[in-house]
CSV table of C-alpha atoms in Angstrom, one decimal:
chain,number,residue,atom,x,y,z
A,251,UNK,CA,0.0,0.0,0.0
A,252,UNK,CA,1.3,3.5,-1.1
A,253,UNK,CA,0.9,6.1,1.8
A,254,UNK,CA,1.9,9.9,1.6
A,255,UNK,CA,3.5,11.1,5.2
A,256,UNK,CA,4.3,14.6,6.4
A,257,UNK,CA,7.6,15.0,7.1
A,258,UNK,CA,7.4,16.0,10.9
A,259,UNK,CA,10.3,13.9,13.3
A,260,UNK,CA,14.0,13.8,12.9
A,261,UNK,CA,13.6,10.6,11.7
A,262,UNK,CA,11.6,11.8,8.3
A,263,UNK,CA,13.8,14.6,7.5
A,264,UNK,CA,16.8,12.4,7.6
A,265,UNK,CA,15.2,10.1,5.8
A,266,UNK,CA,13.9,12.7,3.3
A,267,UNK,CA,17.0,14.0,2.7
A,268,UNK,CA,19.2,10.2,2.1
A,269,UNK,CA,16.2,9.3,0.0
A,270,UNK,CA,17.4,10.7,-3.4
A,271,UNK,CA,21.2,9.9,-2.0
A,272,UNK,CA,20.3,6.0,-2.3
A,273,UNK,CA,18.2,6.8,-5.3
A,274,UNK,CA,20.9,8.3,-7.6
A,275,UNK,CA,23.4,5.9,-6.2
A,276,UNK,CA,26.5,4.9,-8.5
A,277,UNK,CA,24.7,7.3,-10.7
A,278,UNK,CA,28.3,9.1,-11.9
A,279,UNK,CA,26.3,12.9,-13.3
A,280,UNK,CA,24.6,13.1,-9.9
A,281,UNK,CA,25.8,15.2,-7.5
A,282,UNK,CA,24.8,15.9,-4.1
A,283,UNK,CA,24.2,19.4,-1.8
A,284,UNK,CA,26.0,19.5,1.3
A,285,UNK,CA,23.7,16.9,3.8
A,286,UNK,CA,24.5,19.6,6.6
A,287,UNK,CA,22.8,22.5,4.2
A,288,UNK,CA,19.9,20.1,3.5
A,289,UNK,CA,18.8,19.5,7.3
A,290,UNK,CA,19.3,23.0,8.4
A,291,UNK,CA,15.9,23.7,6.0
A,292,UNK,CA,13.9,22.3,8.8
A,293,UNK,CA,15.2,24.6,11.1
A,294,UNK,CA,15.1,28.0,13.1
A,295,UNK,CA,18.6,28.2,10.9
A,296,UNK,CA,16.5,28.5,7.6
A,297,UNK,CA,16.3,32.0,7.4
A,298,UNK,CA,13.6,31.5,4.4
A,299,UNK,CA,11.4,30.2,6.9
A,300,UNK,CA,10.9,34.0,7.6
A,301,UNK,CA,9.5,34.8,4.5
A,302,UNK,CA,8.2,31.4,3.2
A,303,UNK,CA,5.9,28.3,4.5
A,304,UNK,CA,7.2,25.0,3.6
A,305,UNK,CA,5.9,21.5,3.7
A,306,UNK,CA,7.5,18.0,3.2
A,307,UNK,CA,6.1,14.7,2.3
A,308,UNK,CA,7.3,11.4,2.2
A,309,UNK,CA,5.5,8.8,0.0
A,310,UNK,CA,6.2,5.0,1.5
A,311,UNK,CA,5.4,2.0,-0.1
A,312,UNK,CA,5.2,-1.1,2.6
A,313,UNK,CA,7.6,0.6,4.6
A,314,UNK,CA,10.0,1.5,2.1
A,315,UNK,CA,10.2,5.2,0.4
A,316,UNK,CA,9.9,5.2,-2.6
A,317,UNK,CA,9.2,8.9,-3.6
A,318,UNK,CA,9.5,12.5,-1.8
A,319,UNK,CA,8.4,16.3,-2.6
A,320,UNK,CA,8.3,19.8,-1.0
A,321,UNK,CA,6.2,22.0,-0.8
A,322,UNK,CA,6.8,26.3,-0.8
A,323,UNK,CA,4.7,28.7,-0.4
A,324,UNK,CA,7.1,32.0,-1.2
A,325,UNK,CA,5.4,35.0,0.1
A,326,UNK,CA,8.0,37.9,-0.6
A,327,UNK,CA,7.5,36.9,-4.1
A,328,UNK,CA,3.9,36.2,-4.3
A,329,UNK,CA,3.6,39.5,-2.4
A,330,UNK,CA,5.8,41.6,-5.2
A,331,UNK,CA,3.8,40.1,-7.9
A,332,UNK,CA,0.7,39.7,-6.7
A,333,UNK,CA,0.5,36.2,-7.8
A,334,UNK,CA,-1.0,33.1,-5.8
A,335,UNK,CA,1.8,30.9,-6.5
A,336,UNK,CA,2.8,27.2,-4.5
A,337,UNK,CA,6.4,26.2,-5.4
A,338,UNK,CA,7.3,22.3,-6.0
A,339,UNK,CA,10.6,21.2,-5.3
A,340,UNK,CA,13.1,18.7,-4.3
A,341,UNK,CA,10.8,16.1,-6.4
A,342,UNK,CA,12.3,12.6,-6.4
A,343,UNK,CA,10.4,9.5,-7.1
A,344,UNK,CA,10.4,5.8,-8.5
A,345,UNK,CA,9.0,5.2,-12.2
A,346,UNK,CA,5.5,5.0,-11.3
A,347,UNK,CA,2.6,7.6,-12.4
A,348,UNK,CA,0.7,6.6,-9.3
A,349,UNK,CA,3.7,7.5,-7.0
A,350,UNK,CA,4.3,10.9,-8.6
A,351,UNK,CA,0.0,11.1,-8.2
A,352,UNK,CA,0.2,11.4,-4.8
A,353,UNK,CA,3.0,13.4,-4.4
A,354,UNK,CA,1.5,16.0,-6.3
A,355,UNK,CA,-2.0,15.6,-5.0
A,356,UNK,CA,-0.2,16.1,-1.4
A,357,UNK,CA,1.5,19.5,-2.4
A,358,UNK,CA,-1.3,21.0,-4.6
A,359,UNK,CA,-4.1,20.1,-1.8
A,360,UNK,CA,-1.9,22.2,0.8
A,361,UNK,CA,-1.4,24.7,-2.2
A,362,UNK,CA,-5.1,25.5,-2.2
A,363,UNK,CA,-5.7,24.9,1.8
A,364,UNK,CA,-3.6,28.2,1.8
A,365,UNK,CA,-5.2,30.1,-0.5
A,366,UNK,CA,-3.1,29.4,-3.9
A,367,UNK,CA,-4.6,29.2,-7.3
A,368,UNK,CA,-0.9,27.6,-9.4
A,369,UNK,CA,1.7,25.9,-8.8
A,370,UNK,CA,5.3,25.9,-10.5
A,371,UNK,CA,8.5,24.2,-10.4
A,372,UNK,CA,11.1,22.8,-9.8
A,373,UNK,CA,11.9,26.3,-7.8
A,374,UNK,CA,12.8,26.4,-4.6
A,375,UNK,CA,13.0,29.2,-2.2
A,376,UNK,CA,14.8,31.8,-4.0
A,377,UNK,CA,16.9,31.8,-7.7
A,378,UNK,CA,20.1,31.0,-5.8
A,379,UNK,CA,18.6,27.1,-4.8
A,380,UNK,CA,18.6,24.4,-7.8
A,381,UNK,CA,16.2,25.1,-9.7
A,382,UNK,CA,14.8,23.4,-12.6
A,383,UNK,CA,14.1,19.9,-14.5
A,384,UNK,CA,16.5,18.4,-16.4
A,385,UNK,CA,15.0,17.6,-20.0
A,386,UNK,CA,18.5,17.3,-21.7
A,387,UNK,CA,21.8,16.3,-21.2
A,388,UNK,CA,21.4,13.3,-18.9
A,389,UNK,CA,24.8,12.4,-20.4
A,390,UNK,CA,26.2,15.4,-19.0
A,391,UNK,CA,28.3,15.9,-15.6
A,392,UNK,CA,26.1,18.4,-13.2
A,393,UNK,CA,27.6,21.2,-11.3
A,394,UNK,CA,27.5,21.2,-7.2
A,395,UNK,CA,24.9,24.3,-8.2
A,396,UNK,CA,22.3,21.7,-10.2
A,397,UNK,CA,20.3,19.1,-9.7
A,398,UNK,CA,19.7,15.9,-11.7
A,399,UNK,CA,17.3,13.9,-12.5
A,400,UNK,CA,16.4,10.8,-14.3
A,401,UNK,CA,14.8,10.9,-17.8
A,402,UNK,CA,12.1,9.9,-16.5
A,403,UNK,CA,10.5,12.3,-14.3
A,404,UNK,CA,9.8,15.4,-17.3
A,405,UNK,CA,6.7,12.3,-18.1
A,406,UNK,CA,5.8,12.2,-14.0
A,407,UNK,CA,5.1,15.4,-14.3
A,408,UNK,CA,3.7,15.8,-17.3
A,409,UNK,CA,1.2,13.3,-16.7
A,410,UNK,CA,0.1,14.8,-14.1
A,411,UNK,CA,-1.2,18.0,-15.8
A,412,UNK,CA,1.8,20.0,-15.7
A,413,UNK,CA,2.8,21.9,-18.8
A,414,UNK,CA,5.8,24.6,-19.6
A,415,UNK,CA,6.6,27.6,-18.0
A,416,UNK,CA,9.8,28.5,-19.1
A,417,UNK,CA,12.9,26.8,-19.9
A,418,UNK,CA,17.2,27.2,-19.2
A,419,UNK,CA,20.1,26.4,-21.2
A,420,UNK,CA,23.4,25.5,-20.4
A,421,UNK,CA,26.6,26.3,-22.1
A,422,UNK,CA,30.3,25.0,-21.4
A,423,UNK,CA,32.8,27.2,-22.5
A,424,UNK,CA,36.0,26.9,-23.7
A,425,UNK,CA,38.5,29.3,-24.8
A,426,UNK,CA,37.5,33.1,-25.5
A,427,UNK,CA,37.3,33.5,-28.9
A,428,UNK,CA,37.7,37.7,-29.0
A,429,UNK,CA,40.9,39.6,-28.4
A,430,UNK,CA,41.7,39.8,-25.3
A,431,UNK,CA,44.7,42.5,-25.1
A,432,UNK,CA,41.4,44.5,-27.1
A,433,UNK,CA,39.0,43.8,-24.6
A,434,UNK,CA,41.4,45.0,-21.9
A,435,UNK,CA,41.9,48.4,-23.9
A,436,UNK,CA,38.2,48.7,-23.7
A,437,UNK,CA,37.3,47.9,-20.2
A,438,UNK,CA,40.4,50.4,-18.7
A,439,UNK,CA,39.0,53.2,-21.2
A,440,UNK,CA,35.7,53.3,-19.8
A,441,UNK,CA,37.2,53.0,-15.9
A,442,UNK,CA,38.8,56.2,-17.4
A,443,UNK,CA,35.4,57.7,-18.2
A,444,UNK,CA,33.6,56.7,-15.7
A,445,UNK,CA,36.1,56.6,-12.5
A,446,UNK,CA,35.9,53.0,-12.2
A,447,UNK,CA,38.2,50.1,-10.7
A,448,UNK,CA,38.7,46.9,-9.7
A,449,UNK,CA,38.1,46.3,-6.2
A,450,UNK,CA,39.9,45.0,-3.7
A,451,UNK,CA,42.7,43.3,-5.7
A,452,UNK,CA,45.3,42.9,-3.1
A,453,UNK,CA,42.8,41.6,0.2
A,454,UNK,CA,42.3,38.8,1.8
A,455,UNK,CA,39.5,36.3,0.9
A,456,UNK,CA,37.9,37.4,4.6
A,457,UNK,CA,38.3,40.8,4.1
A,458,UNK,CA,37.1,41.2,0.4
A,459,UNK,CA,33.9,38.9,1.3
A,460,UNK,CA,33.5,41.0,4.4
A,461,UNK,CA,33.7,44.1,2.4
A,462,UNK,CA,31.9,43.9,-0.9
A,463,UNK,CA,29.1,40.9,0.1
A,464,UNK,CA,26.5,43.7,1.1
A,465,UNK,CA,27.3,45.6,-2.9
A,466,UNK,CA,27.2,42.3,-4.7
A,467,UNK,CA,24.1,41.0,-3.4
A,468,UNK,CA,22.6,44.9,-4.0
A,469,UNK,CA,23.6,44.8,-7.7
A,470,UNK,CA,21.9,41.2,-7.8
A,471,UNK,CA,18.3,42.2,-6.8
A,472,UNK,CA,18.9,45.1,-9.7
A,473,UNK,CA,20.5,42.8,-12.2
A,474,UNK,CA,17.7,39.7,-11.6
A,475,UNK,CA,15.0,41.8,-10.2
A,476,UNK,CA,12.6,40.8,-13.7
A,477,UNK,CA,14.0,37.4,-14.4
A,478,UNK,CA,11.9,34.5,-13.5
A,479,UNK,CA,11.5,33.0,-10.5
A,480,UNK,CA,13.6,35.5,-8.2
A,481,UNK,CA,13.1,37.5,-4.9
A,482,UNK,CA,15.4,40.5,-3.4
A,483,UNK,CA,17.5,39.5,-0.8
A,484,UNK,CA,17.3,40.1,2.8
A,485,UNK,CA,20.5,40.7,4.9
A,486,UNK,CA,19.6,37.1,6.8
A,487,UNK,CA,19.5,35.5,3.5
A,488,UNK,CA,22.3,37.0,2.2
A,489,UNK,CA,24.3,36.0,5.3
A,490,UNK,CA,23.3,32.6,5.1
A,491,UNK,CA,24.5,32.0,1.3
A,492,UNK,CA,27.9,33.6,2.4
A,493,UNK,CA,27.8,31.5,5.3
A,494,UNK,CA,27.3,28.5,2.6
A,495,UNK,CA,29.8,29.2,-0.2
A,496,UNK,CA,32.4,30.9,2.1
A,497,UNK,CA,34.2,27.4,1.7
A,498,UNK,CA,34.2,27.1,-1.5
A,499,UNK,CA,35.2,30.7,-2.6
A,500,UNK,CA,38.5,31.1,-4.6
A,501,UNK,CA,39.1,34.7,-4.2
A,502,UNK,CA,40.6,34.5,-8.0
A,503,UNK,CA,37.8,33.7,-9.8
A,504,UNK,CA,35.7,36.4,-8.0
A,505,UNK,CA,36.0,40.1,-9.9
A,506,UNK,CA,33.7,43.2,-9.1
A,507,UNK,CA,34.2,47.0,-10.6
A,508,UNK,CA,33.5,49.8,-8.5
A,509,UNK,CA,32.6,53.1,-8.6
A,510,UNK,CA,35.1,56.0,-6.6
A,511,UNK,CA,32.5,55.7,-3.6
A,512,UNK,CA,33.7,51.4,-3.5
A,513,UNK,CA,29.7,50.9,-5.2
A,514,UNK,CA,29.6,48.0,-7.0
A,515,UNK,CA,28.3,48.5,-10.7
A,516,UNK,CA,29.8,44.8,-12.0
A,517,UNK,CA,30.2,41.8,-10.5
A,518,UNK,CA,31.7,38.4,-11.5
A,519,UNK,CA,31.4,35.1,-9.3
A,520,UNK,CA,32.7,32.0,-10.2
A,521,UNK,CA,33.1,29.3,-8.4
A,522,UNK,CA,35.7,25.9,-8.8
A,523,UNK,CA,33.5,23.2,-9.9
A,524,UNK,CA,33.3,20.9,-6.8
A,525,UNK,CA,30.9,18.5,-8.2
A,526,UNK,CA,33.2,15.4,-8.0
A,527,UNK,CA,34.5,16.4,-4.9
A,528,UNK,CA,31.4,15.7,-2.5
A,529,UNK,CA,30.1,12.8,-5.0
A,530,UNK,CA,31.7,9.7,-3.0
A,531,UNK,CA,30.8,11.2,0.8
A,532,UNK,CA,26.6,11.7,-0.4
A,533,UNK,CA,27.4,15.5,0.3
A,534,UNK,CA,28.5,14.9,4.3
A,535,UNK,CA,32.2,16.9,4.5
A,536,UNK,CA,34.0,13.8,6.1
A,537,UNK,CA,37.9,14.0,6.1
A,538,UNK,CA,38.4,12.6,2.6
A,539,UNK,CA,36.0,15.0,1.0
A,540,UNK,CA,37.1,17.8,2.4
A,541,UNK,CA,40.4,17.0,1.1
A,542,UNK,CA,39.2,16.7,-2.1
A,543,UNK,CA,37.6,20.3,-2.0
A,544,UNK,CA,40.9,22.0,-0.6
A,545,UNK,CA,42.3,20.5,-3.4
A,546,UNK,CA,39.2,21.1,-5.9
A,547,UNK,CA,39.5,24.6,-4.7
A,548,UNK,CA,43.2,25.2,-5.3
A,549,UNK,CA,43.3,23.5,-8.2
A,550,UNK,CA,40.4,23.3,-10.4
A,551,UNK,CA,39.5,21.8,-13.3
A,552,UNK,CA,35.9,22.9,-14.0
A,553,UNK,CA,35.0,26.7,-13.1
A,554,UNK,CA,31.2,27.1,-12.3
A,555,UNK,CA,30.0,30.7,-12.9
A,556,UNK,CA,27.6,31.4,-10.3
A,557,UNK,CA,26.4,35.0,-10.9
A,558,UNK,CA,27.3,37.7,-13.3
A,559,UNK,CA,26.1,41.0,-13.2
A,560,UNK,CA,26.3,44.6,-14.4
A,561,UNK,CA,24.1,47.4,-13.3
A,562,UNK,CA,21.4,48.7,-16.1
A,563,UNK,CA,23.4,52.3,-16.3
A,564,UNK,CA,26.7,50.8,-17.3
A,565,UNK,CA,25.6,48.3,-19.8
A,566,UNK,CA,26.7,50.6,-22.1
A,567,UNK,CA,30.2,51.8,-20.7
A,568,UNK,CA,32.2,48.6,-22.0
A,569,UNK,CA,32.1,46.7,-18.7
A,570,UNK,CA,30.4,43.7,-20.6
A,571,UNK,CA,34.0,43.9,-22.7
A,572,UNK,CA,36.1,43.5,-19.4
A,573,UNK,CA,33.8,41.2,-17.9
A,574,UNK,CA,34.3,39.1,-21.1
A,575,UNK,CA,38.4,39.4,-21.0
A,576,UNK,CA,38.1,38.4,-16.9
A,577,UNK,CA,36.2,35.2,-17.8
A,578,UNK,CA,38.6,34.0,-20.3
A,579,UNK,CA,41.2,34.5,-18.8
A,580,UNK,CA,40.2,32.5,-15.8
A,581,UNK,CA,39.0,30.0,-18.5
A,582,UNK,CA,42.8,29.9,-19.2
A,583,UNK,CA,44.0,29.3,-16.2
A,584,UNK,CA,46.9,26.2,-16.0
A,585,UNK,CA,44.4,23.2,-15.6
A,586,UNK,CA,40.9,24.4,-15.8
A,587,UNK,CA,39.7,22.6,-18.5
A,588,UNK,CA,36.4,25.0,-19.3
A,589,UNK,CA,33.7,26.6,-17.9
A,590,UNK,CA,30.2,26.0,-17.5
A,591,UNK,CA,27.4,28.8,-17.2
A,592,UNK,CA,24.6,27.1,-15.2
A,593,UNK,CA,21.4,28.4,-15.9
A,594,UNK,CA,20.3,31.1,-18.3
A,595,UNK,CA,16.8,31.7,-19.7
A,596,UNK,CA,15.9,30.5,-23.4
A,597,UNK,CA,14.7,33.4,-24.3
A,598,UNK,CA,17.8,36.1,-22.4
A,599,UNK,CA,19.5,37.3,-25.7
A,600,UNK,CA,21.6,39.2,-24.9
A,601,UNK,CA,23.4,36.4,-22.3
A,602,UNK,CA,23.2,33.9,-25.4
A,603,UNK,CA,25.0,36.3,-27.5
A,604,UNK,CA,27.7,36.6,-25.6
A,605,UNK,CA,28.6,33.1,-25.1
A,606,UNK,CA,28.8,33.0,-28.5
A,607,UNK,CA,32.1,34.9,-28.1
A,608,UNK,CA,33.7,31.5,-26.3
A,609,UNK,CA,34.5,28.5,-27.9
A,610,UNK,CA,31.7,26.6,-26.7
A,611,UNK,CA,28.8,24.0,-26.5
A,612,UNK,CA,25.3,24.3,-25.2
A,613,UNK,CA,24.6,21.4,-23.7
A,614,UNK,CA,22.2,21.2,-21.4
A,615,UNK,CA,18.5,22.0,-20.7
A,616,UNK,CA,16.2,22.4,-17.7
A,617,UNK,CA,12.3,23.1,-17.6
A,618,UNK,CA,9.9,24.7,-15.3
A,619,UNK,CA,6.8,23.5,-15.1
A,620,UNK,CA,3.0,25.3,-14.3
A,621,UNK,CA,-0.3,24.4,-13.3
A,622,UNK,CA,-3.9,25.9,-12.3
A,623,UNK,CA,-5.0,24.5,-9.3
């Protein structure tokens, strides 16, 4: 017998979170989040759980899981667009329609308990969570920053009445195609013009985080403000996704261009691709894996570009040139092999444009879904 349980003891939320850890296991393109980031969601250290409500289910077949879902109900962004949205996320589940039925059933009947007309997703609780369902590239290796899935689930949900909201492509990028020594011209003549500079060349990670964090995340919210999916910041939430990357930062693939007041008008965070690195431990940062990020981090292969950013009045003053020449040339770094760009909308232009600039591939694609309750 199938039964749907809401996750409520210590005992569901551990096993809600090693569910899709034995799922996906020996699965060599999935990669884990940390296990410790995963539990703190069902606690007072969740600072989302300020601005969202959140429900988890468990769906158990004789005993034995065999499918799991949450549940988010994101009021800051309902609020901003006066929408009446329920979020699905962190969806995993066997290969059965009637499974995926109940999960669903359990999310959307909480959905409209509290008041929601739709329901979207994969999203979770803001646009710096996984996000997305992967519809190609099951070949592909993920990034820590993504979540996979099998090739089955985009016909779970399907099935159950869900149709496209908007999709995301994925490029890996190789060697910038441009001139670089041109694109360097270009970038100091408008720091000429405009009394720009790089910032904070010479600190310490510490002291660079400590000092720009609050400017980078206020050129986000300006830079993302209308893209899909995405709510501003609040200085707890903020704090807690420097709290999680702090780690993981290389201070030399991080770039942001300031104003003569230390504003920042650019940004450019990039991350060593740590994917492999937490793979064998399921996520937990035991000796060995940690290891393998210190080493990851030094030295990495893969670059992940997290965020990139340039405020609406200087899209114009040749910072997208600079920004360009900084990304190749940490693309050529001694022993990074390329880059890969995470999500960008299908339909952003201007973003696929530049790529085009880079040797490169697109290679994957990731969908979100919608519904009418």
């Amino acid at each position: 017998m199938l039964n749907i349980i809401e996750v409520t003891t210590k005992k569901q939320r551990k096993e809600f979170v090693q569910y899709p850890l034995r799922l996906y296991k020996g699965n060599p393109y999935f990669v884990p989040p940390l296990y410790g980031d995963e539990m703190k969601m069902f606690t007072d250290k969740n600072v989302y759980s300020k601005t969202c409500q959140s429900v988890f289910y468990l769906a158990q077949r004789d005993g034995k899981t065999v499918g799991r879902i949450q549940g988010i109900i994101q009021r800051q962004y309902n609020d901003i667009h006066q929408t009446k949205q329920v979020r699905f996320t962190r969806f995993d589940c066997e290969n059965d329609e009637a499974t995926a039925k109940a999960l669903f059933d359990a999310v959307e009947s909480w959905g409209k308990a509290n008041g929601m007309t739709d329901i979207v997703g994969p999203l979770g609780y803001s646009d710096l969570e996984r996000e997305g369902l992967l519809i190609e590239g099951f070949d592909q290796e993920q990034t820590f920053e993504e979540q996979y899935n099998y090739e089955y689930y985009a016909n779970l949900i399907e099935s159950n009445g869900y149709e496209k909201a908007v999709d995301w492509v994925e490029h890996r990028l190789f060697r910038l195609l441009d001139d670089k020594a041109r694109l360097d011209a270009l970038l100091y003549r408008s720091f000429e013009k405009y009394n720009l500079h790089i910032g904070g060349e010479k600190m310490r990670k510490g002291a660079f985080i400590k000092k720009y964090a609050d400017g980078i995340f206020a050129c986000i919210d300006e830079c993302y403000k209308d893209l899909y999916g995405t709510v501003p910041f609040t200085k707890e939430m903020a704090e807690q996704m420097v709290a999680q990357f702090k780690l993981v930062v290389n201070k030399r693939f991080i770039c942001v261009m300031c104003d003569e007041n230390e504003k920042v008008v650019a940004f450019g965070l990039c991350l060593p691709g740590i994917g492999k690195a937490v793979q064998k431990s399921g996520g937990r940062l035991t000796p060995g894996c940690l290891i393998r990020l210190l080493k990851a981090i030094r030295k990495p292969k893969v670059i992940d570009m997290a965020l990139v950013g340039i405020l609406p009045e200087y899209r114009k003053a040749g910072l997208t040139a600079g920004m360009l020449s900084i990304l190749g040339g940490m693309v050529d770094e001694k022993g990074v092999e390329y880059m890969e760009t995470n999500l960008n909308l299908e339909d952003n232009v201007a973003i696929q444009a530049t790529w085009k600039r880079f040797d490169h591939i697109q290679h994957k694609r990731r969908r979100c879904y919608k519904k009418t309750l």
